[in-house]
Amino acid sequence: MSTSGCGCGCGGAPAFPAAFVRPRFFSGQLLTEDDLTLLTDYVAGKDRLHNRMLSGPGVVCGLEVTCGSCTGGTVLVHPGHALDCCGNDIVLSCKEKVDVQALVRELRVSSPGVGCGDPCDDDQRHFGLFVRYEESMTGAVTPFATEEPCPSPGCVPSRVEEGFRFVVKCDTTDDHRYNPATKLLAQIGDKDACEHIRLLSARLGRYLDPMAVAGGSSTRPIRFDDADLVRYRDNLALLQAAGDTPQPPEARQQTEYVRALAASVARYDTYDEAGQQELRTQHEELGSIDTAREVLGAACARLAETDPREVWPELAHRQIALALLAEVKNRVVTLDPDAPIELRLLAQGTPLDNVLEAEFRADLVRIREWLLGRLDRVAGVADCKLHDEVRTVAIPQPLPIPEPDRMQRLTVADLGLLTDAAGKLTTYVLRFVTDAACSTLNPPCADCADNDVLLAHLELDGCDVVRVCSATREQVLPGGSAYGEWLPKLYQLRHFAEQICCQPTPVHRPPSVPATGPIPRPYVPRLLEKWRSRSPLERMWELLVTPAPGETVPKPVREQVYTVPAEVTDSLQEMNALRGQVSDLVATVEALRGQLDAAREQVTQVRDELPDRLSDRLSELENAPEPETEAGAADSADSAEEQAEKPKPPPRRGRSSSARGGGSARKPRSGETS
């Protein structure tokens, strides 16, 4: 039997042989000790492998431990059969008397500082009595002389005798049983974090189809049918009969009444005037539509006086309830014709305001980062393309959580990106959880770090054994003690696995709508209740994570936890606030640029018109009569005829009249004589 050094098994040997090799005999063959030893190793190795993997360690039968016939530190071990974790058979053919005092002293000598205390002091001590497989060489014979250069001197053992010995250890033993939830937790990591991600994914899943319809058909009405009429009539009566400020249980119920009535009124509002007139003709109850709006307004005012944290302890439901009250007040009580997408979402029972939209964007980031983190840590994922598909999902830009603002409205582009990312990530979460649940049906091979078999728990008082308990030791069960806890669950898990495992990869497809006419859409039920699904995956998940009576606790998974310091979180919040301020500044700068461009156009136009205006004005000034001066007064004796006969000089452009030689006298400058 050849072996390879891959992994630790029994006593430092490999856990599995590389290959089983048995001898092949033929006529005329020279048999040596290697051939015969190979034969015995092959048979013994196969038997031990079957014992280890098919049966598992534990007591097969017998080996009952009882108090000794004489008082003191001895017990009796009765005949029986056990298997250790290496597959070795331990057989007691007769009753054995075990000196516990001597074994405890041996433990103290061989393991100083073991912490079990002095076995002969006054305090009570608890130990475990174990049986250990041992081999001893017997049947020594003298070998015949051979031609080997270095023959074995003296006698050589010719037999291997299988035996055992008893040991005591501190009462802490490894449990070889295997809980299938152990592998599930190794895949999903922290159970609470996984449940939170599944909750966020479930909330997005309930909004997927309504968002796809509202974004793709934002101008078409949502059909108002008989079921909507019944919902309208019943919930209107219930809200009219409601009293003052309700307590948390009544508040949750009244919120559901508000959602149902608001959805019916919103469906009515999606029709045009002619369509509404036709609905009122068909259903006389819709004549009280204005009364329904008043009742909704009063109900929203009553619910606004309650504490949302007390009414909705779960944050995911609380955010939907707050969005519902805001949307009913802003879109239904006071009709808002400029919000067609929000109205059509409300008509399907799925309110979405600006605050919840920002929460959805943040949820998509959380889901994507959690999936990538798990896929990076988990080895051997069966869905080979999942990591790359998650990494390439286009996530809408996350936004800081704003204050409620009725003027903020959804756009078709933003809703389409949100719907596409939500449809992909919710499907990827489903694929990952399904893969993790199905992987539990493939139990791992048990390690064998300690091949001692527990026989009983012993309680000592001083040096005397006062109590023996063998009830909780491991027993060999059909299929092995490692998988004993599977027996109550195995067939149910196999039944669910046939329905969900190895099936085609799920893909989200938006709902199909007719080409014309009102869109038939169901009202989303139980949106504000606990989201429970009875699908095969949910039932398989519940079966795995819900412990049965007496079931062992899954082994803890130790992972490095990555925490974000508070300083980084505060910096991210400040960065989001600065982003908003930068956006406002960019808008202001763009407005100033527009005004500056308009001013530049005006200046250019003035420059083009200015030379012509100045030319005309200068001509008028040059042709105007010159005023008389002192020099001109001396020549006033000339007659008018002489003045008329004098030729007039031609006018000059670009010079003032004061520059002429016959013009008015100028004042002397400093340093000149008059």
JSON list of C-alpha atoms in Angstrom, two decimals, residues 146-289:
[
{"chain": "A", "resi": 146, "resn": "THR", "atom": "CA", "xyz": [21.25, -15.67, 4.32]},
{"chain": "A", "resi": 147, "resn": "GLU", "atom": "CA", "xyz": [23.67, -14.17, 1.88]},
{"chain": "A", "resi": 148, "resn": "GLU", "atom": "CA", "xyz": [22.82, -10.64, 2.95]},
{"chain": "A", "resi": 149, "resn": "PRO", "atom": "CA", "xyz": [25.89, -8.56, 3.81]},
{"chain": "A", "resi": 150, "resn": "CYS", "atom": "CA", "xyz": [24.37, -7.35, 7.10]},
{"chain": "A", "resi": 151, "resn": "PRO", "atom": "CA", "xyz": [22.02, -10.03, 8.44]},
{"chain": "A", "resi": 152, "resn": "SER", "atom": "CA", "xyz": [19.83, -9.30, 11.48]},
{"chain": "A", "resi": 153, "resn": "PRO", "atom": "CA", "xyz": [21.66, -10.44, 14.61]},
{"chain": "A", "resi": 154, "resn": "GLY", "atom": "CA", "xyz": [19.88, -12.47, 17.26]},
{"chain": "A", "resi": 155, "resn": "CYS", "atom": "CA", "xyz": [16.16, -13.21, 17.33]},
{"chain": "A", "resi": 156, "resn": "VAL", "atom": "CA", "xyz": [13.59, -11.32, 15.27]},
{"chain": "A", "resi": 157, "resn": "PRO", "atom": "CA", "xyz": [9.85, -10.94, 16.18]},
{"chain": "A", "resi": 158, "resn": "SER", "atom": "CA", "xyz": [7.67, -12.97, 13.88]},
{"chain": "A", "resi": 159, "resn": "ARG", "atom": "CA", "xyz": [4.23, -11.81, 15.09]},
{"chain": "A", "resi": 160, "resn": "VAL", "atom": "CA", "xyz": [2.38, -8.53, 15.62]},
{"chain": "A", "resi": 161, "resn": "GLU", "atom": "CA", "xyz": [-0.06, -8.80, 18.50]},
{"chain": "A", "resi": 162, "resn": "GLU", "atom": "CA", "xyz": [-2.93, -6.32, 18.58]},
{"chain": "A", "resi": 163, "resn": "GLY", "atom": "CA", "xyz": [-3.75, -5.13, 22.07]},
{"chain": "A", "resi": 164, "resn": "PHE", "atom": "CA", "xyz": [-4.83, -2.14, 24.08]},
{"chain": "A", "resi": 165, "resn": "ARG", "atom": "CA", "xyz": [-4.08, -0.06, 27.14]},
{"chain": "A", "resi": 166, "resn": "PHE", "atom": "CA", "xyz": [-6.18, 2.16, 29.37]},
{"chain": "A", "resi": 167, "resn": "VAL", "atom": "CA", "xyz": [-5.44, 5.85, 29.91]},
{"chain": "A", "resi": 168, "resn": "VAL", "atom": "CA", "xyz": [-7.10, 8.71, 31.75]},
{"chain": "A", "resi": 169, "resn": "LYS", "atom": "CA", "xyz": [-7.19, 12.27, 30.55]},
{"chain": "A", "resi": 170, "resn": "CYS", "atom": "CA", "xyz": [-8.88, 15.48, 31.55]},
{"chain": "A", "resi": 171, "resn": "ASP", "atom": "CA", "xyz": [-12.58, 15.24, 30.78]},
{"chain": "A", "resi": 172, "resn": "THR", "atom": "CA", "xyz": [-12.39, 17.15, 27.48]},
{"chain": "A", "resi": 173, "resn": "THR", "atom": "CA", "xyz": [-12.73, 15.05, 24.38]},
{"chain": "A", "resi": 174, "resn": "ASP", "atom": "CA", "xyz": [-13.24, 15.73, 20.71]},
{"chain": "A", "resi": 175, "resn": "ASP", "atom": "CA", "xyz": [-16.70, 15.05, 19.40]},
{"chain": "A", "resi": 176, "resn": "HIS", "atom": "CA", "xyz": [-16.41, 13.11, 16.17]},
{"chain": "A", "resi": 177, "resn": "ARG", "atom": "CA", "xyz": [-20.02, 13.70, 15.23]},
{"chain": "A", "resi": 178, "resn": "TYR", "atom": "CA", "xyz": [-20.65, 16.01, 12.32]},
{"chain": "A", "resi": 179, "resn": "ASN", "atom": "CA", "xyz": [-23.40, 18.60, 12.25]},
{"chain": "A", "resi": 180, "resn": "PRO", "atom": "CA", "xyz": [-24.28, 19.56, 8.66]},
{"chain": "A", "resi": 181, "resn": "ALA", "atom": "CA", "xyz": [-24.74, 23.17, 9.75]},
{"chain": "A", "resi": 182, "resn": "THR", "atom": "CA", "xyz": [-20.98, 23.28, 10.40]},
{"chain": "A", "resi": 183, "resn": "LYS", "atom": "CA", "xyz": [-20.25, 23.27, 6.68]},
{"chain": "A", "resi": 184, "resn": "LEU", "atom": "CA", "xyz": [-23.12, 25.68, 6.03]},
{"chain": "A", "resi": 185, "resn": "LEU", "atom": "CA", "xyz": [-21.64, 28.21, 8.47]},
{"chain": "A", "resi": 186, "resn": "ALA", "atom": "CA", "xyz": [-18.23, 27.74, 6.86]},
{"chain": "A", "resi": 187, "resn": "GLN", "atom": "CA", "xyz": [-19.82, 28.83, 3.57]},
{"chain": "A", "resi": 188, "resn": "ILE", "atom": "CA", "xyz": [-22.02, 31.72, 4.72]},
{"chain": "A", "resi": 189, "resn": "GLY", "atom": "CA", "xyz": [-19.88, 33.03, 7.59]},
{"chain": "A", "resi": 190, "resn": "ASP", "atom": "CA", "xyz": [-21.68, 34.87, 10.38]},
{"chain": "A", "resi": 191, "resn": "LYS", "atom": "CA", "xyz": [-25.26, 33.63, 10.51]},
{"chain": "A", "resi": 192, "resn": "ASP", "atom": "CA", "xyz": [-26.75, 36.97, 11.61]},
{"chain": "A", "resi": 193, "resn": "ALA", "atom": "CA", "xyz": [-24.96, 38.84, 8.80]},
{"chain": "A", "resi": 194, "resn": "CYS", "atom": "CA", "xyz": [-26.22, 36.32, 6.28]},
{"chain": "A", "resi": 195, "resn": "GLU", "atom": "CA", "xyz": [-29.78, 36.56, 7.58]},
{"chain": "A", "resi": 196, "resn": "HIS", "atom": "CA", "xyz": [-29.61, 40.36, 7.30]},
{"chain": "A", "resi": 197, "resn": "ILE", "atom": "CA", "xyz": [-28.44, 40.14, 3.69]},
{"chain": "A", "resi": 198, "resn": "ARG", "atom": "CA", "xyz": [-31.23, 37.67, 2.90]},
{"chain": "A", "resi": 199, "resn": "LEU", "atom": "CA", "xyz": [-33.72, 40.07, 4.51]},
{"chain": "A", "resi": 200, "resn": "LEU", "atom": "CA", "xyz": [-32.54, 42.98, 2.36]},
{"chain": "A", "resi": 201, "resn": "SER", "atom": "CA", "xyz": [-32.62, 40.74, -0.70]},
{"chain": "A", "resi": 202, "resn": "ALA", "atom": "CA", "xyz": [-36.17, 39.63, 0.14]},
{"chain": "A", "resi": 203, "resn": "ARG", "atom": "CA", "xyz": [-37.30, 43.26, 0.42]},
{"chain": "A", "resi": 204, "resn": "LEU", "atom": "CA", "xyz": [-35.79, 44.13, -2.94]},
{"chain": "A", "resi": 205, "resn": "GLY", "atom": "CA", "xyz": [-37.35, 40.99, -4.39]},
{"chain": "A", "resi": 206, "resn": "ARG", "atom": "CA", "xyz": [-40.84, 42.20, -3.48]},
{"chain": "A", "resi": 207, "resn": "TYR", "atom": "CA", "xyz": [-40.19, 45.49, -5.27]},
{"chain": "A", "resi": 208, "resn": "LEU", "atom": "CA", "xyz": [-38.64, 44.00, -8.42]},
{"chain": "A", "resi": 209, "resn": "ASP", "atom": "CA", "xyz": [-41.73, 43.41, -10.55]},
{"chain": "A", "resi": 210, "resn": "PRO", "atom": "CA", "xyz": [-43.54, 46.60, -9.44]},
{"chain": "A", "resi": 211, "resn": "MET", "atom": "CA", "xyz": [-40.47, 48.71, -10.23]},
{"chain": "A", "resi": 212, "resn": "ALA", "atom": "CA", "xyz": [-40.08, 47.06, -13.65]},
{"chain": "A", "resi": 213, "resn": "VAL", "atom": "CA", "xyz": [-43.72, 47.78, -14.54]},
{"chain": "A", "resi": 214, "resn": "ALA", "atom": "CA", "xyz": [-43.71, 51.33, -13.16]},
{"chain": "A", "resi": 215, "resn": "GLY", "atom": "CA", "xyz": [-40.51, 52.24, -15.02]},
{"chain": "A", "resi": 216, "resn": "GLY", "atom": "CA", "xyz": [-41.41, 50.58, -18.29]},
{"chain": "A", "resi": 217, "resn": "SER", "atom": "CA", "xyz": [-45.03, 51.80, -18.46]},
{"chain": "A", "resi": 218, "resn": "SER", "atom": "CA", "xyz": [-45.08, 55.12, -16.63]},
{"chain": "A", "resi": 219, "resn": "THR", "atom": "CA", "xyz": [-47.91, 56.53, -18.77]},
{"chain": "A", "resi": 220, "resn": "ARG", "atom": "CA", "xyz": [-50.35, 53.62, -18.72]},
{"chain": "A", "resi": 221, "resn": "PRO", "atom": "CA", "xyz": [-52.93, 52.96, -16.00]},
{"chain": "A", "resi": 222, "resn": "ILE", "atom": "CA", "xyz": [-52.83, 50.04, -13.59]},
{"chain": "A", "resi": 223, "resn": "ARG", "atom": "CA", "xyz": [-56.05, 48.06, -14.03]},
{"chain": "A", "resi": 224, "resn": "PHE", "atom": "CA", "xyz": [-58.76, 48.53, -11.39]},
{"chain": "A", "resi": 225, "resn": "ASP", "atom": "CA", "xyz": [-60.71, 45.27, -11.07]},
{"chain": "A", "resi": 226, "resn": "ASP", "atom": "CA", "xyz": [-63.23, 43.70, -8.70]},
{"chain": "A", "resi": 227, "resn": "ALA", "atom": "CA", "xyz": [-60.55, 42.68, -6.19]},
{"chain": "A", "resi": 228, "resn": "ASP", "atom": "CA", "xyz": [-59.46, 46.33, -5.93]},
{"chain": "A", "resi": 229, "resn": "LEU", "atom": "CA", "xyz": [-63.07, 47.36, -5.37]},
{"chain": "A", "resi": 230, "resn": "VAL", "atom": "CA", "xyz": [-63.42, 44.88, -2.50]},
{"chain": "A", "resi": 231, "resn": "ARG", "atom": "CA", "xyz": [-60.14, 46.09, -1.04]},
{"chain": "A", "resi": 232, "resn": "TYR", "atom": "CA", "xyz": [-61.30, 49.70, -1.39]},
{"chain": "A", "resi": 233, "resn": "ARG", "atom": "CA", "xyz": [-64.66, 49.11, 0.30]},
{"chain": "A", "resi": 234, "resn": "ASP", "atom": "CA", "xyz": [-63.43, 46.94, 3.17]},
{"chain": "A", "resi": 235, "resn": "ASN", "atom": "CA", "xyz": [-60.39, 49.00, 4.16]},
{"chain": "A", "resi": 236, "resn": "LEU", "atom": "CA", "xyz": [-62.31, 52.27, 3.91]},
{"chain": "A", "resi": 237, "resn": "ALA", "atom": "CA", "xyz": [-64.84, 50.92, 6.40]},
{"chain": "A", "resi": 238, "resn": "LEU", "atom": "CA", "xyz": [-62.09, 49.67, 8.71]},
{"chain": "A", "resi": 239, "resn": "LEU", "atom": "CA", "xyz": [-60.28, 53.02, 8.75]},
{"chain": "A", "resi": 240, "resn": "GLN", "atom": "CA", "xyz": [-63.52, 54.93, 9.34]},
{"chain": "A", "resi": 241, "resn": "ALA", "atom": "CA", "xyz": [-64.19, 52.77, 12.38]},
{"chain": "A", "resi": 242, "resn": "ALA", "atom": "CA", "xyz": [-60.65, 53.25, 13.79]},
{"chain": "A", "resi": 243, "resn": "GLY", "atom": "CA", "xyz": [-60.27, 55.24, 17.00]},
{"chain": "A", "resi": 244, "resn": "ASP", "atom": "CA", "xyz": [-57.64, 57.64, 18.30]},
{"chain": "A", "resi": 245, "resn": "THR", "atom": "CA", "xyz": [-53.87, 57.16, 18.39]},
{"chain": "A", "resi": 246, "resn": "PRO", "atom": "CA", "xyz": [-53.43, 53.37, 18.20]},
{"chain": "A", "resi": 247, "resn": "GLN", "atom": "CA", "xyz": [-51.12, 51.13, 20.19]},
{"chain": "A", "resi": 248, "resn": "PRO", "atom": "CA", "xyz": [-48.29, 49.29, 18.31]},
{"chain": "A", "resi": 249, "resn": "PRO", "atom": "CA", "xyz": [-50.33, 46.18, 17.38]},
{"chain": "A", "resi": 250, "resn": "GLU", "atom": "CA", "xyz": [-53.28, 48.27, 16.17]},
{"chain": "A", "resi": 251, "resn": "ALA", "atom": "CA", "xyz": [-50.90, 50.71, 14.44]},
{"chain": "A", "resi": 252, "resn": "ARG", "atom": "CA", "xyz": [-49.36, 47.91, 12.41]},
{"chain": "A", "resi": 253, "resn": "GLN", "atom": "CA", "xyz": [-52.80, 46.71, 11.37]},
{"chain": "A", "resi": 254, "resn": "GLN", "atom": "CA", "xyz": [-54.02, 50.21, 10.49]},
{"chain": "A", "resi": 255, "resn": "THR", "atom": "CA", "xyz": [-50.89, 50.80, 8.42]},
{"chain": "A", "resi": 256, "resn": "GLU", "atom": "CA", "xyz": [-51.79, 47.74, 6.37]},
{"chain": "A", "resi": 257, "resn": "TYR", "atom": "CA", "xyz": [-55.33, 49.15, 5.95]},
{"chain": "A", "resi": 258, "resn": "VAL", "atom": "CA", "xyz": [-53.83, 52.43, 4.72]},
{"chain": "A", "resi": 259, "resn": "ARG", "atom": "CA", "xyz": [-51.62, 50.61, 2.22]},
{"chain": "A", "resi": 260, "resn": "ALA", "atom": "CA", "xyz": [-54.52, 48.59, 0.81]},
{"chain": "A", "resi": 261, "resn": "LEU", "atom": "CA", "xyz": [-56.90, 51.57, 0.52]},
{"chain": "A", "resi": 262, "resn": "ALA", "atom": "CA", "xyz": [-54.19, 53.86, -0.90]},
{"chain": "A", "resi": 263, "resn": "ALA", "atom": "CA", "xyz": [-53.33, 51.25, -3.56]},
{"chain": "A", "resi": 264, "resn": "SER", "atom": "CA", "xyz": [-56.95, 51.13, -4.72]},
{"chain": "A", "resi": 265, "resn": "VAL", "atom": "CA", "xyz": [-57.22, 54.94, -4.84]},
{"chain": "A", "resi": 266, "resn": "ALA", "atom": "CA", "xyz": [-53.87, 55.18, -6.64]},
{"chain": "A", "resi": 267, "resn": "ARG", "atom": "CA", "xyz": [-55.07, 52.71, -9.30]},
{"chain": "A", "resi": 268, "resn": "TYR", "atom": "CA", "xyz": [-58.09, 54.93, -9.82]},
{"chain": "A", "resi": 269, "resn": "ASP", "atom": "CA", "xyz": [-55.82, 57.98, -10.15]},
{"chain": "A", "resi": 270, "resn": "THR", "atom": "CA", "xyz": [-53.72, 56.34, -12.87]},
{"chain": "A", "resi": 271, "resn": "TYR", "atom": "CA", "xyz": [-56.71, 56.55, -15.26]},
{"chain": "A", "resi": 272, "resn": "ASP", "atom": "CA", "xyz": [-57.44, 59.69, -17.27]},
{"chain": "A", "resi": 273, "resn": "GLU", "atom": "CA", "xyz": [-60.65, 61.65, -16.73]},
{"chain": "A", "resi": 274, "resn": "ALA", "atom": "CA", "xyz": [-62.65, 59.53, -19.17]},
{"chain": "A", "resi": 275, "resn": "GLY", "atom": "CA", "xyz": [-61.40, 56.33, -17.60]},
{"chain": "A", "resi": 276, "resn": "GLN", "atom": "CA", "xyz": [-62.27, 57.55, -14.11]},
{"chain": "A", "resi": 277, "resn": "GLN", "atom": "CA", "xyz": [-65.77, 58.45, -15.27]},
{"chain": "A", "resi": 278, "resn": "GLU", "atom": "CA", "xyz": [-66.19, 54.95, -16.66]},
{"chain": "A", "resi": 279, "resn": "LEU", "atom": "CA", "xyz": [-64.99, 53.41, -13.37]},
{"chain": "A", "resi": 280, "resn": "ARG", "atom": "CA", "xyz": [-67.47, 55.49, -11.37]},
{"chain": "A", "resi": 281, "resn": "THR", "atom": "CA", "xyz": [-70.22, 54.33, -13.72]},
{"chain": "A", "resi": 282, "resn": "GLN", "atom": "CA", "xyz": [-69.28, 50.68, -13.25]},
{"chain": "A", "resi": 283, "resn": "HIS", "atom": "CA", "xyz": [-68.69, 50.91, -9.49]},
{"chain": "A", "resi": 284, "resn": "GLU", "atom": "CA", "xyz": [-70.96, 53.21, -7.53]},
{"chain": "A", "resi": 285, "resn": "GLU", "atom": "CA", "xyz": [-68.75, 52.92, -4.43]},
{"chain": "A", "resi": 286, "resn": "LEU", "atom": "CA", "xyz": [-66.10, 55.05, -6.16]},
{"chain": "A", "resi": 287, "resn": "GLY", "atom": "CA", "xyz": [-68.36, 58.06, -5.83]},
{"chain": "A", "resi": 288, "resn": "SER", "atom": "CA", "xyz": [-66.92, 58.46, -2.33]},
{"chain": "A", "resi": 289, "resn": "ILE", "atom": "CA", "xyz": [-63.35, 58.77, -3.60]}
]
